[in-house]
Amino acid sequence: MSSMDLEKLKMTGAGRAIAVLTSGGDAQGMNAAVRAVTRMGIYVGAKVYLIYEGYQGLVDGGDNIKLAHWHSVTNIIQQGGTVIGSARCKAFTTREGRLAAAFNLVKKGITNLCVCGGDGSLTGANIFRNEWSSLLEELVQKGRITDTLAKQHDHLNIVGLVGSIDNDFCGTDMTIGIIDAIMTTAQSHQRTFVLEVMGRHCGYLALVSALASGADWLFIPEAPPQEGWEDRMCARLEGSRIKGSRLNIVIVAEGAIDINGKPISSTYIKDSSKLGVEAVVALLEASPDTPACVIGLSGNHAVRLPLMECVEMTKLVQTAMNEKRFNETIKLRGGSFENNWNIYKLLAFQRPAQSASNFSLAILNVGAPAPGMNAAVRSAVRIALAHGHKVYAVQDGYQGLANGTVYEMEWHKVAGWTGQGGSLLGTKRTLPNKNMEKIVETIAKYNISALLVIGGFEAYEGVLQLFEARSRYDELCIPMCVIPATISNNVPGTDFSLGADTAVNATNVEHLAEKMKKDIQRGLVLRNEKCHENYTTDFIHRLYSSEGKGIFDCRVNVLGHLQQGGAPSPFDRNFGTKLGVRAIQWISERLTENYRQGRVFANSPDTACVLGLNRKVISFMPVTELKAVTDFEHRMPKVQWWFNLRPMLKMLAKYQTSFCEYVPGEIEHVTRRSISIDSGF
């Protein structure tokens, strides 16, 4: 979209009316979507209405449809659920109900509807849109509205935001809602937890919960267990206890079934075992010929997905499940779901290989601690052992590698690591160049065939130094892989670093919300620790404190480093687990390819890589290629994708900013091929 088109869009917003509703079950993140739609709509000059209690409020009308202003959505972004309600509505499934809904919208002059919900909610919205003309004709025939009014409102634009906690809607990598915490418990309690999670028709939530918690057994509707599963599960749990595990977790999706279609409940198991702005832009751009769309995420970019393509793909999933074609069901869920399922099976059911390979690898954490590091180490250790490799852990990063603080890892040593914060291996910022000779000696002493380095910018820069030293040391001609892990998210070669999600979501700005003059408002100044040598945090605090006397207070909250050692978010637990598996799979392939005459000799650029997530594709980028796009002085990539988010931030904060800076979402079609791509999440 050109800047002229965007300015035209802002001009056409004036006089338009947008309504937003949330429907179905509550999902975390719905309030953030409501806030974004409301403020973006007001920013472009449209009237925005909030519909309370979902479709029921739309059918009932009256006080359920209220005009919103800027402060209507103040202080809701961090709240769970939805502040405007989310009641399910049988009446809207009937034509009479939709006729009442159409009348209520026309009375308010609303022809743009944003629906945040799941599969059923968005399918119902599309039916409503397709019936709109006939509904208005019927209202005219019954004398409830005039023919002139009907012509003024002859088309209804619909845009969907996927907000189902089940993640049951095809075409979006992550829905707005997702589990925020699996469980909090002490290892001292020797017991088995049976956790039932939402998901009547889709096991996504249960699956990522299992990955995030390191569950011992999982029940999802897409992959029913074979007959006799009770005995196998009990035997597995008992075996785990014998080997010293004090905590076992069994996770069951709400709609779990056995191979014969019989429901599996948590009670039965216990007895057996004791996801806004883009939505407004899409609505204002829509014409009568524009198909209804769903706003989804493709990696870290907002995209527009044709609603009916998503609906049809979702129906294919349900059909496959009904016909008990469960292998196809898993594939139809998408590449990310399928990969999560395969990784869960690898970690849950594989054990150390009976025969050893010819390879050994070392795992080390480098830089500042980052949430999710331990999850990555755990999965890497176990997958490597399952491949038959010998695995060494290195204490305190490159410095530890130089000092020889290396010890062999075993399967049980990483039990319970997934949810722990910080770095259990220890970590330092020291770079290899200072101790290259000693590092080479340690690699030779332990016959290390590969390195897995988990950490921030120093991890990447260190592997680059090791690669450049290959010409001097044959011992460094081994596969090397970097898993980016830093709350700064500044490693070249990836859009997301492990730990960044936890840092963002752990930020607590409640103490910065102060009562100001005339209204309850808040002012927030965010400062990067390296932004300016003179404009320090203390200077800004004293400036605002002095200028705001009698009007507002000013407080300081230093974030960031407080979050390095915190427990990882479910996203970072899953992301770390998957990256650990991918890294070992890549390393194992490189080891096999470069094993000749009894030794590993890997000297090509593609054998020293950063494992990154770019948009929605996992990739391995050679550190030598990344060198050209790295700003080493400021320790960051030369181009940052998230700079495109700044115009959105300014709009939602009511800044007067150029609309031409905003980058709108693109149309992506939903096909079997498109959903087969694993997003890496």
Short mmCIF file of C-alpha atoms in Angstrom, two decimals, residues 6-389:
data_model
loop_
_atom_site.label_atom_id
_atom_site.label_comp_id
_atom_site.label_asym_id
_atom_site.label_seq_id
_atom_site.Cartn_x
_atom_site.Cartn_y
_atom_site.Cartn_z
CA LEU A 6 -2.90 5.15 3.49
CA GLU A 7 -3.59 8.87 3.82
CA LYS A 8 -6.77 8.31 1.78
CA LEU A 9 -7.69 5.51 4.15
CA LYS A 10 -7.35 7.83 7.14
CA MET A 11 -9.57 10.40 5.40
CA THR A 12 -12.26 7.83 4.65
CA GLY A 13 -12.32 6.70 8.27
CA ALA A 14 -14.25 9.84 9.20
CA GLY A 15 -17.96 9.08 9.32
CA ARG A 16 -17.47 5.31 9.36
CA ALA A 17 -18.72 3.19 12.25
CA ILE A 18 -16.97 0.09 13.53
CA ALA A 19 -18.25 -2.36 16.12
CA VAL A 20 -16.11 -4.88 17.95
CA LEU A 21 -17.30 -7.94 19.83
CA THR A 22 -15.72 -10.94 21.47
CA SER A 23 -17.45 -14.27 21.22
CA GLY A 24 -17.18 -17.81 22.48
CA GLY A 25 -14.91 -18.57 25.41
CA ASP A 26 -12.53 -16.12 27.04
CA ALA A 27 -8.99 -16.09 25.71
CA GLN A 28 -6.03 -14.18 27.09
CA GLY A 29 -5.13 -11.35 24.71
CA MET A 30 -8.73 -10.50 23.74
CA ASN A 31 -8.54 -7.24 25.70
CA ALA A 32 -5.39 -6.24 23.87
CA ALA A 33 -7.24 -6.79 20.58
CA VAL A 34 -10.27 -4.80 21.77
CA ARG A 35 -7.99 -1.95 22.83
CA ALA A 36 -6.09 -1.93 19.52
CA VAL A 37 -9.25 -2.00 17.37
CA THR A 38 -10.88 0.74 19.46
CA ARG A 39 -7.93 3.10 19.47
CA MET A 40 -6.96 2.50 15.84
CA GLY A 41 -10.55 3.12 14.77
CA ILE A 42 -10.70 6.38 16.72
CA TYR A 43 -7.25 7.34 15.36
CA VAL A 44 -8.49 7.13 11.75
CA GLY A 45 -11.61 9.15 12.61
CA ALA A 46 -14.22 6.40 12.82
CA LYS A 47 -16.86 5.91 15.49
CA VAL A 48 -16.17 2.76 17.45
CA TYR A 49 -18.82 0.80 19.32
CA LEU A 50 -18.19 -1.91 21.89
CA ILE A 51 -20.71 -4.76 21.85
CA TYR A 52 -21.05 -6.28 25.28
CA GLU A 53 -21.74 -9.99 25.84
CA GLY A 54 -20.81 -11.07 22.32
CA TYR A 55 -23.46 -12.10 19.82
CA GLN A 56 -26.08 -12.09 22.59
CA GLY A 57 -25.47 -8.37 23.06
CA LEU A 58 -25.64 -7.86 19.31
CA VAL A 59 -29.03 -9.60 19.19
CA ASP A 60 -30.39 -7.87 22.30
CA GLY A 61 -29.10 -4.40 21.34
CA GLY A 62 -29.89 -1.46 23.63
CA ASP A 63 -27.22 -0.70 26.23
CA ASN A 64 -25.22 -3.69 25.04
CA ILE A 65 -23.93 -1.59 22.11
CA LYS A 66 -22.06 1.43 23.47
CA LEU A 67 -20.05 4.19 21.77
CA ALA A 68 -16.44 4.00 22.90
CA HIS A 69 -13.94 6.79 23.51
CA TRP A 70 -10.16 6.69 23.89
CA HIS A 71 -10.22 6.00 27.62
CA SER A 72 -12.88 3.29 27.38
CA VAL A 73 -10.06 0.82 26.87
CA THR A 74 -7.53 2.30 29.30
CA ASN A 75 -5.80 -0.17 31.59
CA ILE A 76 -7.32 -3.32 30.06
CA ILE A 77 -4.40 -4.62 28.01
CA GLN A 78 -2.96 -6.72 30.83
CA GLN A 79 -6.26 -8.10 32.11
CA GLY A 80 -7.28 -11.66 31.40
CA GLY A 81 -10.41 -12.71 29.56
CA THR A 82 -12.48 -9.99 27.88
CA VAL A 83 -13.84 -6.87 29.60
CA ILE A 84 -16.78 -6.62 27.17
CA GLY A 85 -18.01 -10.13 27.80
CA SER A 86 -18.09 -13.18 25.61
CA ALA A 87 -21.42 -15.00 25.94
CA ARG A 88 -22.34 -17.81 23.57
CA CYS A 89 -25.65 -17.13 21.77
CA LYS A 90 -28.07 -19.71 20.39
CA ALA A 91 -30.33 -16.94 19.03
CA PHE A 92 -27.66 -15.80 16.56
CA THR A 93 -27.67 -19.26 14.98
CA THR A 94 -31.25 -18.57 13.82
CA ARG A 95 -32.33 -16.15 11.09
CA GLU A 96 -34.61 -14.32 13.54
CA GLY A 97 -31.64 -13.68 15.78
CA ARG A 98 -29.51 -12.41 12.93
CA LEU A 99 -32.43 -10.22 11.78
CA ALA A 100 -32.48 -8.58 15.21
CA ALA A 101 -28.69 -8.17 15.08
CA ALA A 102 -28.87 -6.50 11.65
CA PHE A 103 -31.55 -4.08 12.91
CA ASN A 104 -29.43 -3.11 15.91
CA LEU A 105 -26.38 -2.41 13.73
CA VAL A 106 -28.32 -0.37 11.17
CA LYS A 107 -29.87 1.76 13.96
CA LYS A 108 -26.33 2.73 15.03
CA GLY A 109 -25.11 3.21 11.44
CA ILE A 110 -22.64 0.35 11.78
CA THR A 111 -21.48 -1.47 8.64
CA ASN A 112 -18.09 -2.67 9.85
CA LEU A 113 -17.87 -5.54 12.32
CA CYS A 114 -14.74 -6.91 13.96
CA VAL A 115 -15.25 -10.30 15.60
CA CYS A 116 -12.72 -11.80 17.98
CA GLY A 117 -13.47 -15.47 18.52
CA GLY A 118 -12.96 -19.02 17.44
CA ASP A 119 -14.09 -21.26 14.61
CA GLY A 120 -17.83 -21.10 15.30
CA SER A 121 -17.85 -17.36 15.99
CA LEU A 122 -16.09 -16.46 12.75
CA THR A 123 -18.13 -18.90 10.69
CA GLY A 124 -21.30 -17.30 12.10
CA ALA A 125 -19.94 -13.85 11.18
CA ASN A 126 -19.49 -14.94 7.58
CA ILE A 127 -23.05 -16.29 7.41
CA PHE A 128 -24.26 -12.95 8.78
CA ARG A 129 -22.30 -11.09 6.08
CA ASN A 130 -23.67 -13.29 3.28
CA GLU A 131 -27.25 -12.79 4.50
CA TRP A 132 -26.92 -9.04 5.07
CA SER A 133 -28.73 -7.90 1.90
CA SER A 134 -31.65 -10.25 2.42
CA LEU A 135 -31.86 -9.33 6.11
CA LEU A 136 -32.15 -5.64 5.23
CA GLU A 137 -34.78 -6.45 2.57
CA GLU A 138 -36.82 -8.29 5.20
CA LEU A 139 -36.48 -5.37 7.64
CA VAL A 140 -37.78 -3.02 4.92
CA GLN A 141 -40.69 -5.35 4.12
CA LYS A 142 -41.64 -5.48 7.80
CA GLY A 143 -41.50 -1.69 8.04
CA ARG A 144 -38.74 -1.69 10.66
CA ILE A 145 -36.33 0.38 8.53
CA THR A 146 -36.82 2.58 5.46
CA ASP A 147 -35.64 1.68 1.97
CA THR A 148 -33.33 4.72 2.08
CA LEU A 149 -31.71 3.50 5.29
CA ALA A 150 -31.22 0.04 3.79
CA LYS A 151 -29.47 1.50 0.74
CA GLN A 152 -27.18 3.55 2.98
CA HIS A 153 -26.12 0.36 4.76
CA ASP A 154 -26.21 -2.09 1.84
CA HIS A 155 -22.95 -3.87 2.66
CA LEU A 156 -21.45 -5.31 5.83
CA ASN A 157 -17.68 -5.62 6.15
CA ILE A 158 -16.43 -8.40 8.41
CA VAL A 159 -12.95 -8.98 9.76
CA GLY A 160 -12.00 -11.70 12.20
CA LEU A 161 -9.40 -11.91 14.92
CA VAL A 162 -8.67 -15.45 16.01
CA GLY A 163 -9.17 -15.52 19.76
CA SER A 164 -9.76 -19.14 20.64
CA ILE A 165 -7.71 -20.66 23.42
CA ASP A 166 -8.03 -24.02 21.64
CA ASN A 167 -6.05 -22.71 18.62
CA ASP A 168 -8.60 -24.61 16.54
CA PHE A 169 -8.69 -22.21 13.56
CA CYS A 170 -6.54 -23.11 10.55
CA GLY A 171 -4.32 -20.46 8.96
CA THR A 172 -2.88 -18.66 11.97
CA ASP A 173 0.27 -19.77 13.74
CA MET A 174 -0.82 -18.67 17.20
CA THR A 175 -4.21 -17.54 18.33
CA ILE A 176 -4.51 -14.54 20.65
CA GLY A 177 -5.21 -16.75 23.63
CA ILE A 178 -2.80 -19.41 24.84
CA ILE A 179 -2.09 -21.02 28.10
CA ASP A 180 -0.23 -18.64 30.43
CA ALA A 181 0.97 -21.11 32.98
CA ILE A 182 0.83 -24.88 33.21
CA MET A 183 1.31 -25.44 36.88
CA THR A 184 3.27 -24.29 39.89
CA THR A 185 4.32 -27.01 42.26
CA ALA A 186 7.19 -28.16 44.42
CA GLN A 187 9.30 -31.14 43.43
CA SER A 188 9.16 -32.24 47.05
CA HIS A 189 5.64 -33.61 46.56
CA GLN A 190 5.96 -37.11 45.19
CA ARG A 191 2.77 -37.35 43.18
CA THR A 192 1.19 -37.58 39.74
CA PHE A 193 -0.77 -34.58 38.41
CA VAL A 194 -3.57 -35.18 35.90
CA LEU A 195 -4.30 -31.84 34.18
CA GLU A 196 -7.34 -31.39 31.93
CA VAL A 197 -7.03 -28.40 29.57
CA MET A 198 -9.52 -26.73 27.20
CA GLY A 199 -9.87 -28.13 23.70
CA ARG A 200 -13.17 -29.79 22.80
CA HIS A 201 -12.12 -30.49 19.21
CA CYS A 202 -8.48 -29.46 19.05
CA GLY A 203 -5.54 -30.74 21.07
CA TYR A 204 -3.17 -27.82 20.38
CA LEU A 205 -3.43 -26.40 23.87
CA ALA A 206 -2.81 -29.76 25.48
CA LEU A 207 0.10 -30.44 23.14
CA VAL A 208 2.00 -27.21 23.83
CA SER A 209 1.17 -27.62 27.51
CA ALA A 210 2.82 -31.02 27.42
CA LEU A 211 5.91 -29.57 25.77
CA ALA A 212 6.05 -26.66 28.21
CA SER A 213 5.73 -28.86 31.28
CA GLY A 214 7.69 -31.91 30.14
CA ALA A 215 4.61 -34.11 30.56
CA ASP A 216 4.98 -37.85 30.86
CA TRP A 217 1.74 -38.71 29.00
CA LEU A 218 -0.58 -36.80 26.67
CA PHE A 219 -4.13 -37.37 25.40
CA ILE A 220 -5.36 -35.34 22.39
CA PRO A 221 -8.31 -35.97 20.02
CA GLU A 222 -6.06 -35.97 16.92
CA ALA A 223 -3.98 -38.92 18.13
CA PRO A 224 -6.04 -41.40 20.18
CA PRO A 225 -4.06 -44.03 22.08
CA GLN A 226 -4.23 -47.67 21.04
CA GLU A 227 -6.12 -50.20 23.12
CA GLY A 228 -4.40 -51.15 26.34
CA TRP A 229 -3.03 -47.67 26.90
CA GLU A 230 -3.96 -47.80 30.57
CA ASP A 231 -1.46 -50.52 31.37
CA ARG A 232 1.29 -48.93 29.28
CA MET A 233 0.78 -45.53 30.93
CA CYS A 234 0.82 -46.95 34.43
CA ALA A 235 3.95 -48.96 33.68
CA ARG A 236 5.68 -45.87 32.31
CA LEU A 237 4.78 -43.76 35.33
CA GLU A 238 5.86 -46.48 37.71
CA GLY A 239 9.17 -46.87 35.86
CA SER A 240 9.74 -43.16 36.10
CA ARG A 241 9.22 -43.30 39.87
CA ILE A 242 11.67 -46.15 40.23
CA LYS A 243 14.30 -44.07 38.40
CA GLY A 244 13.89 -41.27 40.94
CA SER A 245 11.31 -38.93 39.42
CA ARG A 246 9.23 -37.27 42.14
CA LEU A 247 6.77 -35.54 39.84
CA ASN A 248 4.75 -37.01 36.97
CA ILE A 249 2.40 -35.01 34.75
CA VAL A 250 -0.44 -36.38 32.62
CA ILE A 251 -2.22 -33.88 30.35
CA VAL A 252 -5.57 -34.58 28.75
CA ALA A 253 -7.43 -32.39 26.24
CA GLU A 254 -11.08 -31.75 26.99
CA GLY A 255 -12.08 -33.67 23.82
CA ALA A 256 -9.65 -36.57 24.12
CA ILE A 257 -10.91 -39.93 22.80
CA ASP A 258 -9.60 -43.45 22.48
CA ILE A 259 -9.10 -45.33 19.20
CA ASN A 260 -12.76 -46.33 19.18
CA GLY A 261 -14.03 -42.78 19.70
CA LYS A 262 -14.86 -43.23 23.38
CA PRO A 263 -14.19 -40.07 25.47
CA ILE A 264 -11.23 -40.15 27.86
CA SER A 265 -11.83 -38.00 30.92
CA SER A 266 -9.37 -36.73 33.50
CA THR A 267 -11.38 -38.57 36.14
CA TYR A 268 -10.97 -41.87 34.33
CA ILE A 269 -7.24 -41.25 33.93
CA LYS A 270 -6.95 -40.42 37.60
CA ASP A 271 -8.70 -43.66 38.51
CA SER A 272 -6.40 -45.56 36.13
CA SER A 273 -3.14 -43.96 37.25
CA LYS A 274 -3.89 -42.39 40.51
CA LEU A 275 -3.65 -14.36 20.73
CA GLY A 276 -6.13 -5.23 16.32
CA VAL A 277 -4.68 -2.63 14.43
CA GLU A 278 -4.65 -4.59 11.19
CA ALA A 279 -8.33 -5.39 11.67
CA VAL A 280 -9.31 -1.71 11.42
CA VAL A 281 -7.15 -1.13 8.33
CA ALA A 282 -8.69 -4.20 6.69
CA LEU A 283 -12.23 -3.01 7.48
CA LEU A 284 -11.67 0.49 6.10
CA GLU A 285 -10.04 -0.88 2.95
CA ALA A 286 -12.87 -3.33 2.31
CA SER A 287 -15.34 -2.94 -0.52
CA PRO A 288 -18.49 -4.94 -1.39
CA ASP A 289 -16.29 -7.20 -3.50
CA THR A 290 -13.73 -7.82 -0.76
CA PRO A 291 -14.08 -11.29 0.79
CA ALA A 292 -14.31 -11.50 4.57
CA CYS A 293 -10.92 -12.05 6.13
CA VAL A 294 -9.33 -13.24 9.33
CA ILE A 295 -6.38 -11.35 10.79
CA GLY A 296 -3.74 -13.87 11.71
CA LEU A 297 -0.05 -14.13 12.42
CA SER A 298 2.42 -15.53 9.93
CA GLY A 299 5.49 -15.80 12.09
CA ASN A 300 5.74 -12.29 13.53
CA HIS A 301 3.81 -10.50 10.75
CA ALA A 302 0.09 -9.74 10.62
CA VAL A 303 -1.56 -11.24 7.54
CA ARG A 304 -5.09 -11.34 6.12
CA LEU A 305 -6.48 -14.80 5.50
CA PRO A 306 -9.68 -15.33 3.47
CA LEU A 307 -12.25 -16.34 6.08
CA MET A 308 -13.94 -19.07 4.07
CA GLU A 309 -10.61 -20.68 3.15
CA CYS A 310 -9.90 -20.95 6.87
CA VAL A 311 -13.38 -22.30 7.56
CA GLU A 312 -13.14 -24.93 4.82
CA MET A 313 -9.74 -26.08 6.02
CA THR A 314 -11.04 -26.34 9.57
CA LYS A 315 -13.98 -28.41 8.34
CA LEU A 316 -11.55 -30.80 6.65
CA VAL A 317 -9.90 -31.33 10.02
CA GLN A 318 -13.18 -32.19 11.71
CA THR A 319 -14.19 -34.51 8.85
CA ALA A 320 -10.91 -36.39 9.10
CA MET A 321 -11.38 -36.78 12.85
CA ASN A 322 -14.96 -38.01 12.44
CA GLU A 323 -13.75 -40.60 9.94
CA LYS A 324 -10.92 -41.62 12.28
CA ARG A 325 -8.20 -40.64 9.77
CA PHE A 326 -6.03 -39.42 12.62
CA ASN A 327 -2.69 -39.27 10.79
CA GLU A 328 -4.29 -36.96 8.21
CA THR A 329 -5.90 -34.94 11.01
CA ILE A 330 -2.50 -34.15 12.47
CA LYS A 331 -1.19 -33.02 9.06
CA LEU A 332 -4.28 -30.86 8.46
CA ARG A 333 -3.68 -29.11 11.78
CA GLY A 334 -0.55 -27.64 10.14
CA GLY A 335 3.20 -28.04 10.14
CA SER A 336 3.64 -26.46 13.56
CA PHE A 337 1.12 -28.81 15.21
CA GLU A 338 2.63 -31.84 13.47
CA ASN A 339 6.14 -30.85 14.50
CA ASN A 340 5.06 -30.25 18.10
CA TRP A 341 3.50 -33.71 18.16
CA ASN A 342 6.61 -35.37 16.73
CA ILE A 343 8.90 -33.57 19.18
CA TYR A 344 6.67 -34.52 22.11
CA LYS A 345 6.89 -38.18 21.08
CA LEU A 346 10.66 -37.94 20.73
CA LEU A 347 11.13 -36.49 24.19
CA ALA A 348 8.48 -38.54 25.93
CA PHE A 349 9.13 -41.99 24.57
CA GLN A 350 12.75 -42.19 23.38
CA ARG A 351 15.51 -43.22 25.71
CA PRO A 352 19.31 -43.28 25.40
CA ALA A 353 20.46 -45.37 22.44
CA GLN A 354 21.71 -48.83 23.30
CA SER A 355 24.72 -48.48 20.98
CA ALA A 356 27.02 -45.47 21.06
CA SER A 357 27.78 -43.35 18.00
CA ASN A 358 31.28 -42.18 17.12
CA PHE A 359 30.49 -38.64 18.16
CA SER A 360 30.53 -36.47 21.25
CA LEU A 361 29.26 -32.92 21.59
CA ALA A 362 29.53 -30.14 24.14
CA ILE A 363 26.73 -27.79 25.21
CA LEU A 364 27.42 -24.40 26.77
CA ASN A 365 25.53 -21.22 27.66
CA VAL A 366 27.14 -17.87 26.82
CA GLY A 367 26.28 -14.27 27.78
CA ALA A 368 23.62 -13.21 30.26
CA PRO A 369 21.10 -15.76 31.51
CA ALA A 370 17.89 -15.97 29.46
CA PRO A 371 14.61 -17.74 30.27
CA GLY A 372 14.28 -20.89 28.18
CA MET A 373 17.97 -21.76 28.17
CA ASN A 374 17.40 -24.74 30.42
CA ALA A 375 14.52 -26.03 28.28
CA ALA A 376 16.81 -25.96 25.23
CA VAL A 377 19.59 -27.76 27.11
CA ARG A 378 17.19 -30.43 28.34
CA SER A 379 15.80 -31.31 24.91
CA ALA A 380 19.24 -31.13 23.28
CA VAL A 381 20.77 -33.48 25.84
CA ARG A 382 18.02 -36.05 25.56
CA ILE A 383 17.82 -36.02 21.74
CA ALA A 384 21.61 -36.28 21.50
CA LEU A 385 21.63 -39.24 23.90
CA ALA A 386 18.84 -40.85 21.87
CA HIS A 387 21.13 -40.54 18.83
CA GLY A 388 23.83 -42.37 20.73
CA HIS A 389 26.11 -39.35 21.14
#
